[in-house]
mmCIF file of C-alpha atoms and ligand atoms in Angstrom:
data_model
loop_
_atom_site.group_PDB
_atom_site.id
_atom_site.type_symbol
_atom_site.label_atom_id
_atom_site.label_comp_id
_atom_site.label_asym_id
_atom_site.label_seq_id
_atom_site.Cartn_x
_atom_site.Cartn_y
_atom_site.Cartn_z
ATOM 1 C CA UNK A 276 -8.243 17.442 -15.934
ATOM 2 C CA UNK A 277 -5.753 18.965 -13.255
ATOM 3 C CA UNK A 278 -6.113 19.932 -10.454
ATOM 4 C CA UNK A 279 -7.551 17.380 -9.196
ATOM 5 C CA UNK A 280 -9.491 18.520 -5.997
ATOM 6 C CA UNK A 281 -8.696 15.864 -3.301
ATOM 7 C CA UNK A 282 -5.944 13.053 -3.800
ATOM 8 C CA UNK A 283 -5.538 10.608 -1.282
ATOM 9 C CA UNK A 284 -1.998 8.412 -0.688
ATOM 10 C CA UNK A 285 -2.187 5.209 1.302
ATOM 11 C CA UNK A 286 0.483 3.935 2.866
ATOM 12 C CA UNK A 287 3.475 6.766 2.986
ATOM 13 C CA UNK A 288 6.408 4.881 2.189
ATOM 14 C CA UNK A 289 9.150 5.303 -0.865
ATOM 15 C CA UNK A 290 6.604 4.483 -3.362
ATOM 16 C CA UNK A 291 3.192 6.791 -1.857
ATOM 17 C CA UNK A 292 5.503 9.210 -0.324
ATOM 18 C CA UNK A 293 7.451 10.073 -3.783
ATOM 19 C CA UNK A 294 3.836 9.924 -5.568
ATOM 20 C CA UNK A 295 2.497 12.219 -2.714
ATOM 21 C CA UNK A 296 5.732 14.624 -3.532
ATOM 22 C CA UNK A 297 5.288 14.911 -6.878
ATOM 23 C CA UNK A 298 1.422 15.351 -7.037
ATOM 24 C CA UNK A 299 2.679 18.645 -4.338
ATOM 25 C CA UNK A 300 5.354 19.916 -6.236
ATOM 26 C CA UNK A 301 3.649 19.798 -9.175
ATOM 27 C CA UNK A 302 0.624 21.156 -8.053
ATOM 28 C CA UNK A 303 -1.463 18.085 -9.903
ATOM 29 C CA UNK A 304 -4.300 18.644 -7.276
ATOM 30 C CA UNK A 305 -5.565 21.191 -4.669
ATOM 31 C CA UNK A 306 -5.104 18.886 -1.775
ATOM 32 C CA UNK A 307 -3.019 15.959 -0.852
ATOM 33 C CA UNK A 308 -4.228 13.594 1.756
ATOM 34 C CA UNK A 309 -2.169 11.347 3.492
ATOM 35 C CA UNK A 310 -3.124 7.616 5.235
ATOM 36 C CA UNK A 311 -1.328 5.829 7.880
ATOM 37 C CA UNK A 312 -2.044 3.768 10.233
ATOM 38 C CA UNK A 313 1.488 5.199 11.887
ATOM 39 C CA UNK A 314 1.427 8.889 14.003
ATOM 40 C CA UNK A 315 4.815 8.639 13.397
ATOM 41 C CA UNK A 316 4.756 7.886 10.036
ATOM 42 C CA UNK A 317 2.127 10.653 9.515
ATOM 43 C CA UNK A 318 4.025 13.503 11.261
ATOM 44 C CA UNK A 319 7.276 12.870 9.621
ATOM 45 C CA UNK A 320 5.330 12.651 5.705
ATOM 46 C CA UNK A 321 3.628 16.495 7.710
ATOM 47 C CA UNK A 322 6.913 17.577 8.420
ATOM 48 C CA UNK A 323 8.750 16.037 4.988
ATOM 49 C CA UNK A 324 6.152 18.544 3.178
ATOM 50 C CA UNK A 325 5.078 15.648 1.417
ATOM 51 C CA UNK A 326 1.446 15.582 2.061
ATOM 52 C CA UNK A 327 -1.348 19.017 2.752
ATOM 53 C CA UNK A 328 -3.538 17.174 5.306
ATOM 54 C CA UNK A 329 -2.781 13.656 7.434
ATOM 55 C CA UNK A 330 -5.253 11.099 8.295
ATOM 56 C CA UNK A 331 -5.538 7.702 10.135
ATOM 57 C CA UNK A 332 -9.203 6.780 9.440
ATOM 58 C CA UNK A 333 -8.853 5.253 5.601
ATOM 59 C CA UNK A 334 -12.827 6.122 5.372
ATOM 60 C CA UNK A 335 -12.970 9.043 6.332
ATOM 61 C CA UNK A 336 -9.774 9.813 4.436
ATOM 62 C CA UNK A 337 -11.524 8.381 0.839
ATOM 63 C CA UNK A 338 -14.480 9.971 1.174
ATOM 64 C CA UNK A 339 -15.412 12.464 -1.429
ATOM 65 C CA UNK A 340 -11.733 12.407 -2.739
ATOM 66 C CA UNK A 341 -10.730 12.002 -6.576
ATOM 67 C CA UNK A 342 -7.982 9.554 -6.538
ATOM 68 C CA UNK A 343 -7.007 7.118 -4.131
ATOM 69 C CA UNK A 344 -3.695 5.716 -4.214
ATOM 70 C CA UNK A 345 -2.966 2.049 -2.549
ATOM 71 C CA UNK A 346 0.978 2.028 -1.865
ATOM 72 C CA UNK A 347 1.161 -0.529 1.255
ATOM 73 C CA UNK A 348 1.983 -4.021 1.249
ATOM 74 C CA UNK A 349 0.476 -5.874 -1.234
ATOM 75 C CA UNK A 350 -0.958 -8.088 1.213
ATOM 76 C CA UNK A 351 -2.854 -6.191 2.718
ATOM 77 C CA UNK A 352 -4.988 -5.055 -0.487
ATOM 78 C CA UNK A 353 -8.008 -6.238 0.100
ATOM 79 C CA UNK A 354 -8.491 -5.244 3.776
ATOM 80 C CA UNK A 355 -7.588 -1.986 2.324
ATOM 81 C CA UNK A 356 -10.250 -2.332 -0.632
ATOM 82 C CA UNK A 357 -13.087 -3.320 2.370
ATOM 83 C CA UNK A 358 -12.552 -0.690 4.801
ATOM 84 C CA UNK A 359 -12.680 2.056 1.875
ATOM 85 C CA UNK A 360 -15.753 0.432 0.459
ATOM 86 C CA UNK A 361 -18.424 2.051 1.961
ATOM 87 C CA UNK A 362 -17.095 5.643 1.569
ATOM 88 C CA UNK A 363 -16.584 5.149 -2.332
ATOM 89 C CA UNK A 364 -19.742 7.184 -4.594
ATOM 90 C CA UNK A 365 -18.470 5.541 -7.738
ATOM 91 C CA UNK A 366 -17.114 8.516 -8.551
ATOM 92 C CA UNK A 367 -13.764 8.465 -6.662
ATOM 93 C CA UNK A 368 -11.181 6.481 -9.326
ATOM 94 C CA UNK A 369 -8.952 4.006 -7.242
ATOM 95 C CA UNK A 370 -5.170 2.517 -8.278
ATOM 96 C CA UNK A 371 -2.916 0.888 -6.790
ATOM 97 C CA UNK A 372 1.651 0.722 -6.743
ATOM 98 C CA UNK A 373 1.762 -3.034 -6.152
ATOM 99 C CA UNK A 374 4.122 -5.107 -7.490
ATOM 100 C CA UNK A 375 1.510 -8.120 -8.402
ATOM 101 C CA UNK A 376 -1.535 -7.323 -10.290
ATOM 102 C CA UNK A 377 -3.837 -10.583 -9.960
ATOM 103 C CA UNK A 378 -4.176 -10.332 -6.407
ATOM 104 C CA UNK A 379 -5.451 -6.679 -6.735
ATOM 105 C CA UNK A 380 -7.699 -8.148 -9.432
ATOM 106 C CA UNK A 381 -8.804 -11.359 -6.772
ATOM 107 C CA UNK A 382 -9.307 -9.111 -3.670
ATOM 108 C CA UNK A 383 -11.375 -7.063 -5.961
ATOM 109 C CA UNK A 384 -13.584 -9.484 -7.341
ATOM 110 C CA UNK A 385 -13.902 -10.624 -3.549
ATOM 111 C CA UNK A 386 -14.798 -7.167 -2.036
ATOM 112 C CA UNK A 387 -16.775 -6.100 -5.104
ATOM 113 C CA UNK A 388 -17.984 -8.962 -6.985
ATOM 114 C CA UNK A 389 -16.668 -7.664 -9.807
ATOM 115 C CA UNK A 390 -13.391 -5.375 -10.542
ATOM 116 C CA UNK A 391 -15.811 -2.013 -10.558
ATOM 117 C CA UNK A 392 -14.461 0.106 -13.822
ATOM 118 C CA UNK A 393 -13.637 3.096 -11.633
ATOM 119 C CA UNK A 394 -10.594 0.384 -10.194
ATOM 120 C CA UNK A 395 -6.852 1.053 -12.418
ATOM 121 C CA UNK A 396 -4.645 -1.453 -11.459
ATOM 122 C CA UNK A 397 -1.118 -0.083 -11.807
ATOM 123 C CA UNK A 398 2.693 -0.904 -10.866
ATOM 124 C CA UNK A 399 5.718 1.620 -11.548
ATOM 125 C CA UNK A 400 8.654 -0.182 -12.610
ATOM 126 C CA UNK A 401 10.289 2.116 -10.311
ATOM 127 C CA UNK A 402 12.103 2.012 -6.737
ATOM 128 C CA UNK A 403 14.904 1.066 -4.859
ATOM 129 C CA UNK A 404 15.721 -1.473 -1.887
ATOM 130 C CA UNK A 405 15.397 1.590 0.323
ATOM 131 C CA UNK A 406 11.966 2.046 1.699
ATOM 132 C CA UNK A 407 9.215 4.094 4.205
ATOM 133 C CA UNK A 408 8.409 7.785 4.487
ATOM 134 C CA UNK A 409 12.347 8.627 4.972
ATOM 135 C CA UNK A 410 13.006 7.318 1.527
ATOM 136 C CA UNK A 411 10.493 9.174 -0.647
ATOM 137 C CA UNK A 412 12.337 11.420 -3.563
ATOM 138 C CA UNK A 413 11.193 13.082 -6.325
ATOM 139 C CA UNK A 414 11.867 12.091 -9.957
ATOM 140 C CA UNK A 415 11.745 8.464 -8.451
ATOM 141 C CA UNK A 416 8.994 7.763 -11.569
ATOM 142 C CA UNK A 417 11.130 9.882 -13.959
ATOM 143 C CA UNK A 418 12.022 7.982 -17.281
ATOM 144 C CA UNK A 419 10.440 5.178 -15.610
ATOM 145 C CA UNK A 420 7.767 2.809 -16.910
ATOM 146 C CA UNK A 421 4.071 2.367 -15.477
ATOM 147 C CA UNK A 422 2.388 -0.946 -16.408
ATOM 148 C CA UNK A 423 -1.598 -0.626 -15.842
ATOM 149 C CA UNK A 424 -3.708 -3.706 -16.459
ATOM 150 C CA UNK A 425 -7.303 -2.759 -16.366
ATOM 151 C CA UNK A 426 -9.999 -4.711 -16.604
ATOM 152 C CA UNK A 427 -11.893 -4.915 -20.100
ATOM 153 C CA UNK A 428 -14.716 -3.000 -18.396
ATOM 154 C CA UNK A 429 -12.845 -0.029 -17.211
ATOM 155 C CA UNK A 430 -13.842 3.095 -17.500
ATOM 156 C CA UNK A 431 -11.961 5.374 -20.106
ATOM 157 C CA UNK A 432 -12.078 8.651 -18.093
ATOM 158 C CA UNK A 433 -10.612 6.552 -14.854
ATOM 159 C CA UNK A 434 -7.809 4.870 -17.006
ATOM 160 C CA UNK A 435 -7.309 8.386 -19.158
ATOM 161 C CA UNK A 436 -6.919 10.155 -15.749
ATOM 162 C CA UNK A 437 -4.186 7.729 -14.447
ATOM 163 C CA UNK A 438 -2.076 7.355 -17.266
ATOM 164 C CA UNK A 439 -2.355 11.676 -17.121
ATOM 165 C CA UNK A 440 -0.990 11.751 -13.707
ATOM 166 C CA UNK A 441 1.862 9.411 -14.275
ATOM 167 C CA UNK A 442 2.472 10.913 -17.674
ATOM 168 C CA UNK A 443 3.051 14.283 -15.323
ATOM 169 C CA UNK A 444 5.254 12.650 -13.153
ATOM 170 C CA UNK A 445 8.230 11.977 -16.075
ATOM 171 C CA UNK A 446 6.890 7.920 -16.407
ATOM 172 C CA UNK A 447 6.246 6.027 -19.810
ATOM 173 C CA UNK A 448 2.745 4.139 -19.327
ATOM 174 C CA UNK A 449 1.677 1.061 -20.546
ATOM 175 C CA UNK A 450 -1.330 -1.599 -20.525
ATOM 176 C CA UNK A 451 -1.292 -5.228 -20.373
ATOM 177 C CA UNK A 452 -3.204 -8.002 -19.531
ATOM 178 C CA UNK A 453 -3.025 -8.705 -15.550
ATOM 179 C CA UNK A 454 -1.520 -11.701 -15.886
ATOM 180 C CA UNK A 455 0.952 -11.333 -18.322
ATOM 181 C CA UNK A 456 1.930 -8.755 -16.385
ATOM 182 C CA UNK A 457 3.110 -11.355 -13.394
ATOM 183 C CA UNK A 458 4.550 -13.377 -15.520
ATOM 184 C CA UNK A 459 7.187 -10.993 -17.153
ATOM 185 C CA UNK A 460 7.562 -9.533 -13.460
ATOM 186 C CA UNK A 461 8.486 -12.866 -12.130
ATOM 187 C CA UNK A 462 10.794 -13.511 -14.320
ATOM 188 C CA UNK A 463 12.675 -10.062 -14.347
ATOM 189 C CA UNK A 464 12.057 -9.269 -10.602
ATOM 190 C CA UNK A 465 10.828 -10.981 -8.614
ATOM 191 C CA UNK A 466 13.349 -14.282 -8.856
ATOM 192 C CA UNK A 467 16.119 -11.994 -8.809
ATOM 193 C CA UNK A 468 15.321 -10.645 -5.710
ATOM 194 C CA UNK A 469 14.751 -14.615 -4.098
ATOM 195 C CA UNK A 470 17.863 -14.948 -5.354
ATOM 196 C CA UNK A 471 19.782 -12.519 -3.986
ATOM 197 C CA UNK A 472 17.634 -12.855 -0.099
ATOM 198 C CA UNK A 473 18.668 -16.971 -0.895
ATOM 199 C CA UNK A 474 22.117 -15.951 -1.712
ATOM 200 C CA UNK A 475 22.969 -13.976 1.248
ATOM 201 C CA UNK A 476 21.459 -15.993 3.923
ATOM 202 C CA UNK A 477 23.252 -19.198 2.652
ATOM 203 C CA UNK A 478 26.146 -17.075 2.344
ATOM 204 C CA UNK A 479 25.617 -15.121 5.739
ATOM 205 C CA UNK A 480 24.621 -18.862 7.725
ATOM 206 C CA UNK A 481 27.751 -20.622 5.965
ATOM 207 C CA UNK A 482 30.037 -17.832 6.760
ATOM 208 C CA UNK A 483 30.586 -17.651 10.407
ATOM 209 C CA UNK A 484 28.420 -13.793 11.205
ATOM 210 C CA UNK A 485 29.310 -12.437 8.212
ATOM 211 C CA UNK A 486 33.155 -12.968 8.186
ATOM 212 C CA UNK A 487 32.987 -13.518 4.387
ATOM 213 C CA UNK A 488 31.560 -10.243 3.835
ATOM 214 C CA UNK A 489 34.830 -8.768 4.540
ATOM 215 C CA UNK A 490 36.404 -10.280 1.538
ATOM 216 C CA UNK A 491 33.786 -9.501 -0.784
ATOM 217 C CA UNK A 492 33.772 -7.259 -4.397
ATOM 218 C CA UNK A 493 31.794 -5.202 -6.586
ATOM 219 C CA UNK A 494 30.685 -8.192 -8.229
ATOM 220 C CA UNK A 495 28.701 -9.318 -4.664
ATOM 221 C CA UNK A 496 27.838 -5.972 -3.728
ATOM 222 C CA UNK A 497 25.954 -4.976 -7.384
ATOM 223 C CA UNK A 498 24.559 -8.893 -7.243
ATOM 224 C CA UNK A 499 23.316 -8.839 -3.745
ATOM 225 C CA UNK A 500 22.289 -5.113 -3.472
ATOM 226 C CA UNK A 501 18.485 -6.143 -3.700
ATOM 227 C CA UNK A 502 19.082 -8.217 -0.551
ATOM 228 C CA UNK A 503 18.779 -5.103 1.521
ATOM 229 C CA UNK A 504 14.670 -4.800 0.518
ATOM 230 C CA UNK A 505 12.159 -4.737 2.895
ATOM 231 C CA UNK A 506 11.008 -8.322 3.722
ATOM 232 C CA UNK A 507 7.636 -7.293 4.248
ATOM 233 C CA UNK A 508 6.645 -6.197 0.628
ATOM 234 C CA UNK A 509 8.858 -9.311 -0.513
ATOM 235 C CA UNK A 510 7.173 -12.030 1.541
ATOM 236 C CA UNK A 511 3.554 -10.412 0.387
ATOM 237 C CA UNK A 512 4.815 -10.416 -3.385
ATOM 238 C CA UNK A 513 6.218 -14.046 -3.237
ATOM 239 C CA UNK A 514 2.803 -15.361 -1.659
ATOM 240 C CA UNK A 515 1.050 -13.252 -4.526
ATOM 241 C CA UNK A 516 2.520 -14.167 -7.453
ATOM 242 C CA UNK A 517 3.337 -17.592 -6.062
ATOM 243 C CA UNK A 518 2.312 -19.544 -9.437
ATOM 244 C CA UNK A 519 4.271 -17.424 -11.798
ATOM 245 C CA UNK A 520 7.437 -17.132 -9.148
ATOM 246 C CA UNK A 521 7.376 -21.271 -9.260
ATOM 247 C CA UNK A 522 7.512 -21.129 -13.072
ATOM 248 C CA UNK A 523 10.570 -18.669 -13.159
ATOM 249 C CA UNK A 524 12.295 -20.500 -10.327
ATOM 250 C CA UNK A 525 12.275 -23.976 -12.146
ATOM 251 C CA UNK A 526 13.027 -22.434 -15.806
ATOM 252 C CA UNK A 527 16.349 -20.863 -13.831
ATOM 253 C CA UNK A 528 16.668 -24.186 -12.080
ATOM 254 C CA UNK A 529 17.154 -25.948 -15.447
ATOM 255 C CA UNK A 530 19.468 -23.028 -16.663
ATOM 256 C CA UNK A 531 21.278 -23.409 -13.364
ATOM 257 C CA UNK A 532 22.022 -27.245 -13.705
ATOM 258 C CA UNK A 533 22.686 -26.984 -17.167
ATOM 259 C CA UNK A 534 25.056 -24.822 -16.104
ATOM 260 C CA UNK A 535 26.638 -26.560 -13.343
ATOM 261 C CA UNK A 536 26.953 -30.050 -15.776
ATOM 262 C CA UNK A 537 29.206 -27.644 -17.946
ATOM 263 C CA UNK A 538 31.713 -27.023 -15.192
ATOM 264 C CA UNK A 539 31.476 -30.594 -13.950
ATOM 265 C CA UNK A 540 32.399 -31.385 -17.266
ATOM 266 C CA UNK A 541 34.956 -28.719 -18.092
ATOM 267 C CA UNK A 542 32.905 -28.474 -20.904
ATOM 268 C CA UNK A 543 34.253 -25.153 -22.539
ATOM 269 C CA UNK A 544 31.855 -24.916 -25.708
ATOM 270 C CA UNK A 545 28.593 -25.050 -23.378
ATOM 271 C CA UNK A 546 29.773 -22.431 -20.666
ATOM 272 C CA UNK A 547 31.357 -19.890 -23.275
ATOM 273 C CA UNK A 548 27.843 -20.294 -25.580
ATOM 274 C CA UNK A 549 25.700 -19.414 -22.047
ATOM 275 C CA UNK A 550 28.725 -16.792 -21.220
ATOM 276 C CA UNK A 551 28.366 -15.247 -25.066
ATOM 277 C CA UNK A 552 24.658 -15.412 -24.773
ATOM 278 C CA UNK A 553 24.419 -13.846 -21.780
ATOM 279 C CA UNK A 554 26.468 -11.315 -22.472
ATOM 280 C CA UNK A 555 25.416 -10.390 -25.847
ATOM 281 C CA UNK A 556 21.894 -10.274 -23.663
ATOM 282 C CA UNK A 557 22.652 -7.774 -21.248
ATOM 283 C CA UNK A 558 25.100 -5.149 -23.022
ATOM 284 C CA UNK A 559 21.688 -4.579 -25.386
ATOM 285 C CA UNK A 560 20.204 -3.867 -22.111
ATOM 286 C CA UNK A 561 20.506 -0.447 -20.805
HETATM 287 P P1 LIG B 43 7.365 0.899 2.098
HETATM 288 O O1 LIG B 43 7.639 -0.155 3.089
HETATM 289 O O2 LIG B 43 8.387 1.955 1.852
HETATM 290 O O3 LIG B 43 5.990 1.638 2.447
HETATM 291 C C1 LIG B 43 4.808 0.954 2.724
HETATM 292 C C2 LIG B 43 3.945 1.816 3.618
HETATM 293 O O4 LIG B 43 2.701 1.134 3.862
HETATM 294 C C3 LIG B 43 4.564 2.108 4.987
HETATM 295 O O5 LIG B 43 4.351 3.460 5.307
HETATM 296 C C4 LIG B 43 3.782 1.197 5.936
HETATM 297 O O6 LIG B 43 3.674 1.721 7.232
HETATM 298 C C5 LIG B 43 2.409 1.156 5.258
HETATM 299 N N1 LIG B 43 1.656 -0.057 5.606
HETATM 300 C C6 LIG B 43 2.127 -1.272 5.927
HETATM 301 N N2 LIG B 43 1.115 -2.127 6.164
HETATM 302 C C7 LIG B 43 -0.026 -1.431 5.978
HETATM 303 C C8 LIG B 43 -1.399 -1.750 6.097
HETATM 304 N N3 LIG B 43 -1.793 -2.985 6.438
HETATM 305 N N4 LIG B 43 -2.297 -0.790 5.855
HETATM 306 C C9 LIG B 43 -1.893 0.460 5.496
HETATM 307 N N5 LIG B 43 -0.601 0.830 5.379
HETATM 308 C C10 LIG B 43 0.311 -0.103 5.630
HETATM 309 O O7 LIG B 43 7.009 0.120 0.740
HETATM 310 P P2 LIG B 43 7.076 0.674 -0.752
HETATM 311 O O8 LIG B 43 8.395 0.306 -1.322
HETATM 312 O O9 LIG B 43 6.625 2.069 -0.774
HETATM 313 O O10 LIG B 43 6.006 -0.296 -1.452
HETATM 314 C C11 LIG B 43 4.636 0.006 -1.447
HETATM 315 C C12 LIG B 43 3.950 -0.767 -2.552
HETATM 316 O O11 LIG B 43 4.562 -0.449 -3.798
HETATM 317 C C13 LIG B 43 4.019 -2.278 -2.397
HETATM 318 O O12 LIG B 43 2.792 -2.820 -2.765
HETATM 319 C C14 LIG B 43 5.076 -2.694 -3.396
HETATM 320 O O13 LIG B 43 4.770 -3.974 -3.928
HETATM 321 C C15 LIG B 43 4.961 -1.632 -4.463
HETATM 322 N N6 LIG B 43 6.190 -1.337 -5.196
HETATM 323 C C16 LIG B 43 7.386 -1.223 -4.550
HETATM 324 C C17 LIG B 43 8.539 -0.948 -5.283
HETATM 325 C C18 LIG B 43 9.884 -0.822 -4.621
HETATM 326 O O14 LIG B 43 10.927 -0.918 -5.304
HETATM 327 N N7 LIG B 43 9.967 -0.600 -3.334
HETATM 328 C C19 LIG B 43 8.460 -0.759 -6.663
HETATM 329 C C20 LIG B 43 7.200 -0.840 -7.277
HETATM 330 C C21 LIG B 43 6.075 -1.134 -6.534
#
């Protein structure tokens, strides 16, 4: 199965740029292509080492290649999906980094009519706040999990192939169903992260430019950390997964008010049994 011949990355930030890495270092195919829209962005993943051979043009970049990797904004999937359409054979296997899978899944069914089999949806449970071509590492997918949701008519080669190359790069796959997959994502991820962004800018307007900060602890710094991600991807996942976000939001909100009638109450027995099961909660979590 390796080498692949021609593997193609688009979108060279943390998450194509570390994929791009290891597929080089680890010599997983004989040529790694990079897309960007960005000169800038192209010359630095040139210069990084992180890519063989740079190119703006997403068709002309796709065509004839192996794998295609989408890692840009989720939003902007099924532009992506259109502009590469008429340079894929059926042959060429695509897959995608983003952090919602039924919008992959809808812009496919719009571009296609159908999600075609040679199409692996896929999201590494991988990354960091830190993002673009500056930020790509290797062993970012190491000990990591890949979910991949295909379609019940994928194609076994395609799906064996993806779950090979992720395999290589130190990650634990797994398959689920698409939209299970936003579910459990919204819950674990993605309403953390709206609440840290709600956190801080409540915090930051309340606190006259950020004169609070000063007085701040670890607690705030490993809470709010995830505040520092790139608003971009975050806006594009919270339109995404808007349904499933909603859901997790007003399950927390109950939690949250349940909460808050405790210490209205100074109601020991209900804040020490959400403190105890909390805890008990995240020390099994490693
Ligand atoms: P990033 O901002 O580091 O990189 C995104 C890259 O895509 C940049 O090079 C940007 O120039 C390019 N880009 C932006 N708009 C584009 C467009 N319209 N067409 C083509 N390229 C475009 O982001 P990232 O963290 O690498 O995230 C990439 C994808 O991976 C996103 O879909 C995100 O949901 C997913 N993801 C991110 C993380 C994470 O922790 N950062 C984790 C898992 C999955």
């Amino acid at each position: 199965m390796f080498p692949l011949q021609r593997v193609v990355v688009v979108g060279l930030g943390l998450i194509g740029g570390s994929f791009a890495k290891e597929l080089k270092t680890q010599h997983l195919c004989v040529e790694v292509v990079g897309c960007s829209r960005s000169q800038t962005t192209r010359d630095k993943a040139l210069e990084l080492g992180l890519i063989d051979t740079a190119e703006g043009n997403l068709e002309a970049a796709v065509k004839g290649a192996d794998l295609v990797l989408l890692a840009a904004p989720i939003g902007a999937t099924e532009a992506l999906l259109r502009k590469m359409a008429p340079a894929l054979n059926g042959r060429t296997i695509v897959t995608d980094a983003g952090s919602v899978k039924g919008n992959v899944i809808a812009a496919a069914k719009t571009v296609f009519g159908e999600v075609p089999p040679w199409l692996i949806p896929g999201h590494p449970i991988a990354g960091s706040e830190r993002s673009g071509v500056g930020a790509a590492k290797l062993d970012l997918y190491r000990d990591h999990r890949v979910i991949l949701t295909p379609a019940p008519g994928a194609d076994q080669t395609a799906l064996e192939t993806v779950t090979r190359i992720w395999q290589c790069m130190g990650a634990e796959v797994v398959t689920m169903d698409a939209e299970y997959h936003d579910a459990v994502l919204a819950a674990t991820s993605h309403l953390p992260h709206l609440l840290a962004f709600s956190l801080v800018d409540t915090l930051s307007k309340e606190g006259e430019n950020q004169q609070i900060f000063r007085y701040a602890a670890g607690g705030f710094r490993d809470f709010t950390r995830i505040a520092s991600s790139d608003p971009t991807m975050w806006h594009d996942i919270f339109i995404a997964n808007q349904q499933a976000i909603l859901a997790a939001v007003d399950q927390f909100q109950q939690g949250l008010q349940r909460f808050r009638q405790a210490v209205e109450d100074q109601d020991s027995k209900a804040m020490l049994g959400a403190m105890t099961r909390a805890k008990v909660a995240r020390d099994h979590f490693t």
